[in-house]
PDB file of C-alpha atoms and ligand atoms in Angstrom:
ATOM      1  CA  MET F   1     -59.958 124.878  93.817  1.00  0.00           C
ATOM      2  CA  GLU F   2     -60.896 125.150  90.148  1.00  0.00           C
ATOM      3  CA  LYS F   3     -57.751 123.624  89.071  1.00  0.00           C
ATOM      4  CA  LYS F   4     -58.444 120.776  91.278  1.00  0.00           C
ATOM      5  CA  LYS F   5     -62.002 120.234  90.258  1.00  0.00           C
ATOM      6  CA  GLU F   6     -60.750 119.832  86.470  1.00  0.00           C
ATOM      7  CA  LEU F   7     -58.019 117.194  87.375  1.00  0.00           C
ATOM      8  CA  GLN F   8     -60.754 114.898  88.620  1.00  0.00           C
ATOM      9  CA  VAL F   9     -62.300 114.484  85.202  1.00  0.00           C
ATOM     10  CA  ALA F  10     -59.067 115.412  83.522  1.00  0.00           C
ATOM     11  CA  ALA F  11     -57.605 113.318  80.171  1.00  0.00           C
ATOM     12  CA  LEU F  12     -60.875 111.848  78.508  1.00  0.00           C
ATOM     13  CA  GLU F  13     -59.885 112.262  74.440  1.00  0.00           C
ATOM     14  CA  ASN F  14     -63.430 111.751  73.655  1.00  0.00           C
ATOM     15  CA  GLY F  15     -66.533 110.259  75.764  1.00  0.00           C
ATOM     16  CA  THR F  16     -68.784 110.751  78.513  1.00  0.00           C
ATOM     17  CA  VAL F  17     -68.465 112.229  81.927  1.00  0.00           C
ATOM     18  CA  ILE F  18     -71.102 111.045  84.387  1.00  0.00           C
ATOM     19  CA  ASP F  19     -70.879 113.829  87.002  1.00  0.00           C
ATOM     20  CA  HIS F  20     -72.537 114.456  90.211  1.00  0.00           C
ATOM     21  CA  ILE F  21     -73.686 111.263  91.037  1.00  0.00           C
ATOM     22  CA  PRO F  22     -74.881 110.400  94.429  1.00  0.00           C
ATOM     23  CA  ASN F  23     -72.199 108.615  96.123  1.00  0.00           C
ATOM     24  CA  ASP F  24     -74.228 106.105  97.349  1.00  0.00           C
ATOM     25  CA  GLN F  25     -75.746 105.645  94.262  1.00  0.00           C
ATOM     26  CA  LEU F  26     -72.556 105.221  92.186  1.00  0.00           C
ATOM     27  CA  PHE F  27     -72.184 101.355  92.359  1.00  0.00           C
ATOM     28  CA  LYS F  28     -76.074 100.792  91.191  1.00  0.00           C
ATOM     29  CA  VAL F  29     -75.078 103.478  88.040  1.00  0.00           C
ATOM     30  CA  VAL F  30     -71.945 101.226  87.123  1.00  0.00           C
ATOM     31  CA  SER F  31     -74.047  98.066  87.399  1.00  0.00           C
ATOM     32  CA  LEU F  32     -77.258  99.265  85.413  1.00  0.00           C
ATOM     33  CA  LEU F  33     -74.735 100.600  82.629  1.00  0.00           C
ATOM     34  CA  GLY F  34     -73.196  97.210  82.462  1.00  0.00           C
ATOM     35  CA  ILE F  35     -69.688  99.017  82.925  1.00  0.00           C
ATOM     36  CA  LYS F  36     -68.112  95.465  83.345  1.00  0.00           C
ATOM     37  CA  LYS F  37     -68.661  94.722  79.710  1.00  0.00           C
ATOM     38  CA  SER F  38     -67.539  98.307  78.319  1.00  0.00           C
ATOM     39  CA  THR F  39     -64.849  97.240  75.788  1.00  0.00           C
ATOM     40  CA  THR F  40     -63.519 101.282  76.058  1.00  0.00           C
ATOM     41  CA  PRO F  41     -61.541 102.305  79.395  1.00  0.00           C
ATOM     42  CA  VAL F  42     -63.804 103.499  82.596  1.00  0.00           C
ATOM     43  CA  THR F  43     -62.564 105.576  85.317  1.00  0.00           C
ATOM     44  CA  ILE F  44     -65.139 105.173  88.236  1.00  0.00           C
ATOM     45  CA  GLY F  45     -64.343 108.050  91.114  1.00  0.00           C
ATOM     46  CA  TYR F  46     -66.151 107.442  94.306  1.00  0.00           C
ATOM     47  CA  GLY F  47     -66.181 109.427  97.341  1.00  0.00           C
ATOM     48  CA  LEU F  48     -64.881 112.807  95.499  1.00  0.00           C
ATOM     49  CA  ASP F  49     -65.062 116.297  97.410  1.00  0.00           C
ATOM     50  CA  SER F  50     -68.214 118.246  96.065  1.00  0.00           C
ATOM     51  CA  LYS F  51     -68.932 121.609  97.066  1.00  0.00           C
ATOM     52  CA  LYS F  52     -72.647 121.207  96.497  1.00  0.00           C
ATOM     53  CA  MET F  53     -72.983 117.101  97.570  1.00  0.00           C
ATOM     54  CA  GLY F  54     -70.135 116.851  99.811  1.00  0.00           C
ATOM     55  CA  LYS F  55     -69.430 113.755  98.366  1.00  0.00           C
ATOM     56  CA  LYS F  56     -69.722 112.644  95.171  1.00  0.00           C
ATOM     57  CA  GLY F  57     -69.360 110.045  92.210  1.00  0.00           C
ATOM     58  CA  ILE F  58     -67.935 110.366  88.350  1.00  0.00           C
ATOM     59  CA  ILE F  59     -68.024 107.788  85.888  1.00  0.00           C
ATOM     60  CA  LYS F  60     -65.543 108.386  82.815  1.00  0.00           C
ATOM     61  CA  ILE F  61     -66.245 106.289  79.618  1.00  0.00           C
ATOM     62  CA  ALA F  62     -64.092 106.595  76.672  1.00  0.00           C
ATOM     63  CA  ASP F  63     -65.655 106.620  73.134  1.00  0.00           C
ATOM     64  CA  LYS F  64     -69.153 106.248  74.543  1.00  0.00           C
ATOM     65  CA  PHE F  65     -72.042 108.628  73.963  1.00  0.00           C
ATOM     66  CA  PHE F  66     -75.143 107.428  75.669  1.00  0.00           C
ATOM     67  CA  LYS F  67     -78.456 107.076  73.722  1.00  0.00           C
ATOM     68  CA  ALA F  68     -82.215 108.085  74.918  1.00  0.00           C
ATOM     69  CA  ASP F  69     -82.875 104.762  76.668  1.00  0.00           C
ATOM     70  CA  GLU F  70     -79.266 104.894  78.629  1.00  0.00           C
ATOM     71  CA  ILE F  71     -79.887 108.183  79.816  1.00  0.00           C
ATOM     72  CA  ASP F  72     -83.679 107.325  81.142  1.00  0.00           C
ATOM     73  CA  ARG F  73     -82.374 104.266  82.998  1.00  0.00           C
ATOM     74  CA  ILE F  74     -79.725 107.024  84.494  1.00  0.00           C
ATOM     75  CA  SER F  75     -82.063 109.339  85.535  1.00  0.00           C
ATOM     76  CA  LEU F  76     -84.193 106.528  87.460  1.00  0.00           C
ATOM     77  CA  ILE F  77     -81.764 106.436  89.795  1.00  0.00           C
ATOM     78  CA  ALA F  78     -79.631 109.501  89.517  1.00  0.00           C
ATOM     79  CA  PRO F  79     -81.617 112.187  88.075  1.00  0.00           C
ATOM     80  CA  SER F  80     -79.454 114.928  89.215  1.00  0.00           C
ATOM     81  CA  SER F  81     -76.516 113.742  87.949  1.00  0.00           C
ATOM     82  CA  GLN F  82     -74.670 115.722  84.572  1.00  0.00           C
ATOM     83  CA  LEU F  83     -73.717 114.293  81.560  1.00  0.00           C
ATOM     84  CA  ASN F  84     -70.540 115.983  80.051  1.00  0.00           C
ATOM     85  CA  ILE F  85     -69.966 115.125  76.714  1.00  0.00           C
ATOM     86  CA  ILE F  86     -66.271 115.052  75.863  1.00  0.00           C
ATOM     87  CA  ARG F  87     -64.828 115.716  72.124  1.00  0.00           C
ATOM     88  CA  ASP F  88     -61.021 116.236  71.481  1.00  0.00           C
ATOM     89  CA  TYR F  89     -60.403 117.067  75.241  1.00  0.00           C
ATOM     90  CA  GLU F  90     -63.523 119.968  75.448  1.00  0.00           C
ATOM     91  CA  VAL F  91     -66.627 119.572  76.811  1.00  0.00           C
ATOM     92  CA  VAL F  92     -68.919 120.232  73.886  1.00  0.00           C
ATOM     93  CA  GLU F  93     -71.670 119.663  76.185  1.00  0.00           C
ATOM     94  CA  LYS F  94     -73.574 119.496  79.583  1.00  0.00           C
ATOM     95  CA  LYS F  95     -76.648 118.618  80.439  1.00  0.00           C
ATOM     96  CA  LEU F  96     -78.133 117.451  83.382  1.00  0.00           C
ATOM     97  CA  VAL F  97     -79.886 114.051  83.302  1.00  0.00           C
ATOM     98  CA  GLY F  98     -83.529 114.690  84.626  1.00  0.00           C
ATOM     99  CA  LEU F  99     -86.420 112.336  84.398  1.00  0.00           C
ATOM    100  CA  PRO F 100     -88.263 112.555  80.986  1.00  0.00           C
ATOM    101  CA  ASP F 101     -92.178 112.945  81.090  1.00  0.00           C
ATOM    102  CA  GLU F 102     -92.491 109.277  79.570  1.00  0.00           C
ATOM    103  CA  LEU F 103     -90.488 106.032  80.066  1.00  0.00           C
ATOM    104  CA  VAL F 104     -91.040 103.421  77.642  1.00  0.00           C
ATOM    105  CA  GLY F 105     -89.534  99.771  77.517  1.00  0.00           C
ATOM    106  CA  ILE F 106     -87.410 100.732  80.819  1.00  0.00           C
ATOM    107  CA  VAL F 107     -89.408  99.763  84.200  1.00  0.00           C
ATOM    108  CA  LYS F 108     -91.350  96.585  84.590  1.00  0.00           C
ATOM    109  CA  CYS F 109     -95.174  97.031  85.647  1.00  0.00           C
ATOM    110  CA  ASN F 110     -95.620  95.330  89.012  1.00  0.00           C
ATOM    111  CA  ASN F 111     -99.031  94.572  88.338  1.00  0.00           C
ATOM    112  CA  PRO F 112     -99.039  90.727  87.606  1.00  0.00           C
ATOM    113  CA  LYS F 113    -102.217  91.133  86.115  1.00  0.00           C
ATOM    114  CA  CYS F 114    -101.097  93.894  83.639  1.00  0.00           C
ATOM    115  CA  ILE F 115    -101.087  93.373  79.460  1.00  0.00           C
ATOM    116  CA  THR F 116     -97.484  94.583  79.647  1.00  0.00           C
ATOM    117  CA  ASN F 117     -96.579  91.353  81.569  1.00  0.00           C
ATOM    118  CA  ASN F 118     -98.624  88.871  79.852  1.00  0.00           C
ATOM    119  CA  GLU F 119     -98.137  90.110  76.065  1.00  0.00           C
ATOM    120  CA  PRO F 120     -94.540  90.789  74.434  1.00  0.00           C
ATOM    121  CA  MET F 121     -94.941  94.416  74.326  1.00  0.00           C
ATOM    122  CA  ARG F 122     -92.751  97.223  75.851  1.00  0.00           C
ATOM    123  CA  THR F 123     -93.986  98.939  79.116  1.00  0.00           C
ATOM    124  CA  ARG F 124     -95.129 102.879  78.866  1.00  0.00           C
ATOM    125  CA  PHE F 125     -94.961 104.645  81.956  1.00  0.00           C
ATOM    126  CA  GLN F 126     -96.068 108.489  82.619  1.00  0.00           C
ATOM    127  CA  VAL F 127     -93.437 109.861  85.507  1.00  0.00           C
ATOM    128  CA  ILE F 128     -96.478 111.437  87.221  1.00  0.00           C
ATOM    129  CA  ASP F 129     -93.890 112.798  90.260  1.00  0.00           C
ATOM    130  CA  LYS F 130     -90.164 114.184  88.979  1.00  0.00           C
ATOM    131  CA  GLU F 131     -89.764 114.932  92.428  1.00  0.00           C
ATOM    132  CA  ASN F 132     -90.568 111.900  94.387  1.00  0.00           C
ATOM    133  CA  VAL F 133     -90.529 109.645  91.338  1.00  0.00           C
ATOM    134  CA  THR F 134     -93.587 108.310  90.875  1.00  0.00           C
ATOM    135  CA  LEU F 135     -94.622 106.272  87.980  1.00  0.00           C
ATOM    136  CA  LYS F 136     -97.909 105.149  86.822  1.00  0.00           C
ATOM    137  CA  CYS F 137     -98.438 102.365  83.798  1.00  0.00           C
ATOM    138  CA  HIS F 138    -100.337 103.751  80.790  1.00  0.00           C
ATOM    139  CA  TYR F 139    -101.842 100.402  80.740  1.00  0.00           C
ATOM    140  CA  CYS F 140    -102.916  99.386  83.941  1.00  0.00           C
ATOM    141  CA  GLU F 141    -102.544 102.988  85.793  1.00  0.00           C
ATOM    142  CA  MET F 142    -101.308 101.051  88.396  1.00  0.00           C
ATOM    143  CA  LYS F 143     -98.462 103.788  90.333  1.00  0.00           C
ATOM    144  CA  THR F 144     -95.607 102.504  91.172  1.00  0.00           C
ATOM    145  CA  LYS F 145     -92.938 104.146  93.686  1.00  0.00           C
ATOM    146  CA  LYS F 146     -89.394 104.752  93.531  1.00  0.00           C
ATOM    147  CA  GLU F 147     -88.564 102.066  96.188  1.00  0.00           C
ATOM    148  CA  ASP F 148     -90.635  99.641  94.173  1.00  0.00           C
ATOM    149  CA  VAL F 149     -89.374 100.435  90.315  1.00  0.00           C
ATOM    150  CA  ILE F 150     -87.725  97.524  88.637  1.00  0.00           C
ATOM    151  CA  ILE F 151     -85.533  98.255  85.950  1.00  0.00           C
ATOM    152  CA  GLN F 152     -85.920  95.662  82.914  1.00  0.00           C
TER     153      GLN F 152
HETATM  154 ZN1   ZN E 201     -99.292  97.830  83.989  1.00  0.00          ZN
END
């Protein structure tokens, strides 16, 4: 069983594996990360067996190490997914994506009167409910729920 699980994420010399992506969110994550434009090989696994989740998705990207703002983007769609950092065929770091306390320059404020929609400035949101994903604009204090989140 352990062997089979390893095979699903094998053969990446250097790069990042995004594991435990909810199956129905996989292609959202793919499009959000701009993977079509990737210049290095990407392997996308859909509908893989997972003991925890039933079915899951995986994305393996060669020679790619995510920056904090990219991880924040993933966190809005698939906070329970896990990043495995691979160097020289070894997993050197595993981390849960998780939602941060604050999102800067990632989400659009849905209030047309908000200063961030009228001035050239970065948006800033506090994550006030990590479980259900509710964000509060730092400037106009309008709350945005998960289903209304627009990622910039
Ligand atoms: Zn606002």
